[in-house]
Amino acid sequence: MPRQSPNIIVTGTPGVGKTTHCEILAEKIGARHLSVNQVVKDKECHEGWDDEYQSWIVDEDKLLDAIENDVQEGGCIIDWHACDLFPKSWIDLVVVLRVDSTTLYDRLKARNYPEIKLQENLDTEIMEVLLQEARDAFDEEIVIELQSTTSEDMDTNVDRIEAWVTQWKKDNAE
Ligand code: DAT
């Protein structure tokens, strides 16, 4: 069965604004916000807790099994800082959010991230790791890079994604 609504990944370094974007988008376009963090916790798709990094060690196979049914129905917005684990056939658009390092530093500091995790995430953002991962894993034409520094950026991004979804539905209507 072809899906009636597209599946979108919103990815990027922790702190870029994935959750905030996904929550607004879910509300605006009536999509399901699949917070991978939440799914990993709720459905125990992990192999334990990493104390140094203060995060779950994700079991990717379990995670994919846990979300497969939802994703197959379409209309999901997947919120996660990695994207190359998702099968290409599941995904219609990959949004990579970006932010400057000063802003990211402030956001992660406000979250009380351990120093090692903070530095690693800043490096990840500066080196464009998630953008490269998205471009390597998916066709170039479905990967878009959007700035997420200000609330104006957020409004523009949400409007742009909403317009893209409307067009996708037109193009894919039977
Ligand atoms: P993520 O889910 O990528 O870890 P988040 O949505 O939790 O990030 O955002 C982290 C913090 O930064 C949160 O306090 C909201 C703020 N923020 C994110 N994007 C923003 C933007 N474009 N403009 C202003 N604040 C933003």
mmCIF file of C-alpha atoms and ligand atoms in Angstrom:
data_model
loop_
_atom_site.group_PDB
_atom_site.id
_atom_site.type_symbol
_atom_site.label_atom_id
_atom_site.label_comp_id
_atom_site.label_asym_id
_atom_site.label_seq_id
_atom_site.Cartn_x
_atom_site.Cartn_y
_atom_site.Cartn_z
ATOM 1 C CA MET A 1 0.000 0.000 0.000
ATOM 2 C CA PRO A 2 1.505 3.370 -0.957
ATOM 3 C CA ARG A 3 1.400 5.847 1.916
ATOM 4 C CA GLN A 4 -1.029 8.772 1.781
ATOM 5 C CA SER A 5 1.202 11.086 3.796
ATOM 6 C CA PRO A 6 4.962 11.411 3.659
ATOM 7 C CA ASN A 7 7.427 10.321 6.325
ATOM 8 C CA ILE A 8 9.936 12.955 7.320
ATOM 9 C CA ILE A 9 13.109 12.669 9.381
ATOM 10 C CA VAL A 10 14.137 15.756 11.318
ATOM 11 C CA THR A 11 17.762 15.250 12.262
ATOM 12 C CA GLY A 12 20.784 17.208 13.473
ATOM 13 C CA THR A 13 23.102 17.496 16.446
ATOM 14 C CA PRO A 14 21.437 17.447 19.891
ATOM 15 C CA GLY A 15 20.260 20.989 20.694
ATOM 16 C CA VAL A 16 19.654 22.144 17.101
ATOM 17 C CA GLY A 17 15.899 22.219 17.623
ATOM 18 C CA LYS A 18 14.573 18.862 16.412
ATOM 19 C CA THR A 19 12.003 18.364 19.158
ATOM 20 C CA THR A 20 10.753 21.934 18.969
ATOM 21 C CA HIS A 21 10.351 21.741 15.185
ATOM 22 C CA CYS A 22 8.701 18.311 15.316
ATOM 23 C CA GLU A 23 6.166 19.353 17.931
ATOM 24 C CA ILE A 24 5.089 22.398 15.929
ATOM 25 C CA LEU A 25 5.040 20.432 12.684
ATOM 26 C CA ALA A 26 3.028 17.559 14.161
ATOM 27 C CA GLU A 27 0.409 20.042 15.318
ATOM 28 C CA LYS A 28 0.344 22.032 12.065
ATOM 29 C CA ILE A 29 0.242 19.211 9.559
ATOM 30 C CA GLY A 30 -1.439 16.585 11.713
ATOM 31 C CA ALA A 31 1.533 14.224 11.589
ATOM 32 C CA ARG A 32 2.717 11.826 14.277
ATOM 33 C CA HIS A 33 5.802 12.951 16.145
ATOM 34 C CA LEU A 34 7.966 9.856 16.582
ATOM 35 C CA SER A 35 10.480 10.873 19.201
ATOM 36 C CA VAL A 36 13.065 8.122 18.966
ATOM 37 C CA ASN A 37 14.326 9.027 22.438
ATOM 38 C CA GLN A 38 10.878 8.394 23.841
ATOM 39 C CA VAL A 39 10.376 5.150 21.890
ATOM 40 C CA VAL A 40 13.779 3.861 23.016
ATOM 41 C CA LYS A 41 12.833 4.541 26.629
ATOM 42 C CA ASP A 42 9.205 3.393 26.501
ATOM 43 C CA LYS A 43 9.751 0.226 24.481
ATOM 44 C CA GLU A 44 13.165 -0.544 25.924
ATOM 45 C CA CYS A 45 14.970 -0.585 22.595
ATOM 46 C CA HIS A 46 18.333 -0.310 24.282
ATOM 47 C CA GLU A 47 21.181 -2.289 25.748
ATOM 48 C CA GLY A 48 21.487 -0.185 28.868
ATOM 49 C CA TRP A 49 22.495 3.284 29.981
ATOM 50 C CA ASP A 50 25.830 4.884 29.149
ATOM 51 C CA ASP A 51 26.832 6.775 32.274
ATOM 52 C CA GLU A 52 29.633 8.765 30.690
ATOM 53 C CA TYR A 53 27.446 10.084 27.871
ATOM 54 C CA GLN A 54 24.256 10.109 29.924
ATOM 55 C CA SER A 55 22.283 8.417 27.163
ATOM 56 C CA TRP A 56 20.782 5.067 26.208
ATOM 57 C CA ILE A 57 22.785 2.595 24.110
ATOM 58 C CA VAL A 58 20.248 2.078 21.335
ATOM 59 C CA ASP A 59 19.436 -1.361 19.929
ATOM 60 C CA GLU A 60 18.707 -0.307 16.340
ATOM 61 C CA ASP A 61 17.004 -3.551 15.288
ATOM 62 C CA LYS A 62 14.588 -3.346 18.198
ATOM 63 C CA LEU A 63 13.967 0.319 17.453
ATOM 64 C CA LEU A 64 13.143 -0.324 13.785
ATOM 65 C CA ASP A 65 10.783 -3.155 14.781
ATOM 66 C CA ALA A 66 9.093 -0.863 17.302
ATOM 67 C CA ILE A 67 8.299 1.896 14.795
ATOM 68 C CA GLU A 68 7.802 -0.121 11.595
ATOM 69 C CA ASN A 69 3.988 -0.270 11.725
ATOM 70 C CA ASP A 70 3.629 3.449 12.382
ATOM 71 C CA VAL A 71 6.064 4.364 9.646
ATOM 72 C CA GLN A 72 4.393 2.105 7.128
ATOM 73 C CA GLU A 73 1.127 3.998 7.595
ATOM 74 C CA GLY A 74 2.926 7.251 6.673
ATOM 75 C CA GLY A 75 2.548 10.710 8.180
ATOM 76 C CA CYS A 76 5.392 10.277 10.672
ATOM 77 C CA ILE A 77 7.921 12.859 11.716
ATOM 78 C CA ILE A 78 10.934 11.018 13.046
ATOM 79 C CA ASP A 79 12.956 13.005 15.565
ATOM 80 C CA TRP A 80 16.478 11.615 16.022
ATOM 81 C CA HIS A 81 20.116 12.636 15.845
ATOM 82 C CA ALA A 82 20.951 9.854 13.408
ATOM 83 C CA CYS A 83 19.295 8.954 10.147
ATOM 84 C CA ASP A 84 21.355 6.288 8.405
ATOM 85 C CA LEU A 85 19.692 3.425 10.271
ATOM 86 C CA PHE A 86 16.293 3.994 8.618
ATOM 87 C CA PRO A 87 15.578 2.089 5.374
ATOM 88 C CA LYS A 88 15.541 4.430 2.373
ATOM 89 C CA SER A 89 12.124 3.164 1.311
ATOM 90 C CA TRP A 90 10.591 4.464 4.559
ATOM 91 C CA ILE A 91 11.586 8.094 4.096
ATOM 92 C CA ASP A 92 10.352 10.885 1.790
ATOM 93 C CA LEU A 93 12.228 13.897 3.187
ATOM 94 C CA VAL A 94 15.268 14.351 5.429
ATOM 95 C CA VAL A 95 15.528 17.732 7.158
ATOM 96 C CA VAL A 96 18.952 18.462 8.657
ATOM 97 C CA LEU A 97 18.782 21.350 11.132
ATOM 98 C CA ARG A 98 21.893 23.472 11.618
ATOM 99 C CA VAL A 99 22.984 26.060 14.134
ATOM 100 C CA ASP A 100 26.098 28.141 14.811
ATOM 101 C CA SER A 101 28.410 26.830 17.523
ATOM 102 C CA THR A 102 27.973 29.723 19.962
ATOM 103 C CA THR A 103 24.229 29.210 20.061
ATOM 104 C CA LEU A 104 24.613 25.444 20.307
ATOM 105 C CA TYR A 105 27.106 25.804 23.163
ATOM 106 C CA ASP A 106 24.618 27.928 25.120
ATOM 107 C CA ARG A 107 21.754 25.505 24.499
ATOM 108 C CA LEU A 108 23.759 22.434 25.574
ATOM 109 C CA LYS A 109 25.225 24.245 28.578
ATOM 110 C CA ALA A 110 21.681 25.072 29.664
ATOM 111 C CA ARG A 111 20.945 21.343 29.552
ATOM 112 C CA ASN A 112 23.852 20.607 31.896
ATOM 113 C CA TYR A 113 25.489 18.275 29.429
ATOM 114 C CA PRO A 114 28.662 16.603 30.704
ATOM 115 C CA GLU A 115 31.729 18.375 29.249
ATOM 116 C CA ILE A 116 32.761 15.408 27.065
ATOM 117 C CA LYS A 117 29.298 15.196 25.508
ATOM 118 C CA LEU A 118 29.127 18.957 25.018
ATOM 119 C CA GLN A 119 32.478 19.098 23.200
ATOM 120 C CA GLU A 120 31.655 16.095 21.043
ATOM 121 C CA ASN A 121 28.361 17.572 19.977
ATOM 122 C CA LEU A 122 29.963 20.917 19.138
ATOM 123 C CA ASP A 123 32.541 19.093 16.992
ATOM 124 C CA THR A 124 29.782 17.094 15.320
ATOM 125 C CA GLU A 125 27.975 20.298 14.374
ATOM 126 C CA ILE A 126 31.094 22.131 13.178
ATOM 127 C CA MET A 127 32.192 19.132 11.082
ATOM 128 C CA GLU A 128 28.700 18.800 9.527
ATOM 129 C CA VAL A 129 28.625 15.125 10.526
ATOM 130 C CA LEU A 130 24.848 14.709 10.437
ATOM 131 C CA LEU A 131 24.508 16.556 7.135
ATOM 132 C CA GLN A 132 27.115 14.281 5.565
ATOM 133 C CA GLU A 133 25.480 11.199 7.067
ATOM 134 C CA ALA A 134 22.133 12.232 5.558
ATOM 135 C CA ARG A 135 23.669 12.885 2.139
ATOM 136 C CA ASP A 136 25.460 9.538 2.196
ATOM 137 C CA ALA A 137 22.404 7.565 3.288
ATOM 138 C CA PHE A 138 19.656 9.173 1.131
ATOM 139 C CA ASP A 139 19.238 10.547 -2.374
ATOM 140 C CA GLU A 140 20.555 14.077 -2.486
ATOM 141 C CA GLU A 141 17.281 15.583 -3.704
ATOM 142 C CA ILE A 142 15.371 14.568 -0.559
ATOM 143 C CA VAL A 143 17.919 16.017 1.884
ATOM 144 C CA ILE A 144 17.457 19.651 2.905
ATOM 145 C CA GLU A 145 19.592 21.726 5.260
ATOM 146 C CA LEU A 146 17.798 24.394 7.312
ATOM 147 C CA GLN A 147 19.103 26.942 9.810
ATOM 148 C CA SER A 148 17.663 26.789 13.327
ATOM 149 C CA THR A 149 19.154 29.701 15.210
ATOM 150 C CA THR A 150 16.210 32.045 15.755
ATOM 151 C CA SER A 151 12.479 31.657 16.183
ATOM 152 C CA GLU A 152 12.064 33.353 12.784
ATOM 153 C CA ASP A 153 14.134 30.509 11.316
ATOM 154 C CA MET A 154 11.780 28.065 12.964
ATOM 155 C CA ASP A 155 8.680 29.763 11.496
ATOM 156 C CA THR A 156 10.214 29.816 8.025
ATOM 157 C CA ASN A 157 11.275 26.176 8.292
ATOM 158 C CA VAL A 158 7.862 25.008 9.444
ATOM 159 C CA ASP A 159 6.131 26.930 6.628
ATOM 160 C CA ARG A 160 8.532 25.483 4.097
ATOM 161 C CA ILE A 161 8.057 21.900 5.279
ATOM 162 C CA GLU A 162 4.287 22.357 5.413
ATOM 163 C CA ALA A 163 4.308 23.575 1.797
ATOM 164 C CA TRP A 164 6.467 20.620 0.811
ATOM 165 C CA VAL A 165 3.999 18.189 2.432
ATOM 166 C CA THR A 166 1.056 19.784 0.608
ATOM 167 C CA GLN A 167 2.897 19.414 -2.687
ATOM 168 C CA TRP A 168 3.899 15.819 -1.905
ATOM 169 C CA LYS A 169 0.244 14.941 -1.265
ATOM 170 C CA LYS A 170 -0.796 16.489 -4.581
ATOM 171 C CA ASP A 171 1.949 14.685 -6.459
ATOM 172 C CA ASN A 172 1.158 11.372 -4.827
ATOM 173 C CA ALA A 173 -2.653 11.538 -4.939
ATOM 174 C CA GLU A 174 -4.180 8.592 -6.758
HETATM 175 P P1 DAT B 1 16.899 18.883 19.958
HETATM 176 O O1 DAT B 1 15.586 18.148 19.973
HETATM 177 O O2 DAT B 1 17.520 18.946 18.601
HETATM 178 O O3 DAT B 1 17.874 18.372 20.986
HETATM 179 P P2 DAT B 1 15.380 21.092 21.097
HETATM 180 O O4 DAT B 1 14.206 21.210 20.191
HETATM 181 O O5 DAT B 1 15.171 20.393 22.398
HETATM 182 O O6 DAT B 1 16.623 20.416 20.338
HETATM 183 O O7 DAT B 1 15.930 22.568 21.302
HETATM 184 C C1 DAT B 1 16.940 22.860 22.260
HETATM 185 C C2 DAT B 1 16.690 24.229 22.865
HETATM 186 O O8 DAT B 1 16.930 25.248 21.907
HETATM 187 C C3 DAT B 1 15.262 24.462 23.343
HETATM 188 O O9 DAT B 1 15.336 25.224 24.519
HETATM 189 C C4 DAT B 1 14.612 25.275 22.255
HETATM 190 C C5 DAT B 1 15.771 26.042 21.660
HETATM 191 N N1 DAT B 1 15.667 26.220 20.191
HETATM 192 C C6 DAT B 1 15.793 25.258 19.266
HETATM 193 N N2 DAT B 1 15.682 25.745 18.029
HETATM 194 C C7 DAT B 1 15.485 27.078 18.163
HETATM 195 C C8 DAT B 1 15.303 28.153 17.249
HETATM 196 N N3 DAT B 1 15.310 27.972 15.912
HETATM 197 N N4 DAT B 1 15.114 29.383 17.749
HETATM 198 C C9 DAT B 1 15.097 29.603 19.089
HETATM 199 N N5 DAT B 1 15.278 28.622 20.006
HETATM 200 C C10 DAT B 1 15.465 27.384 19.566
#
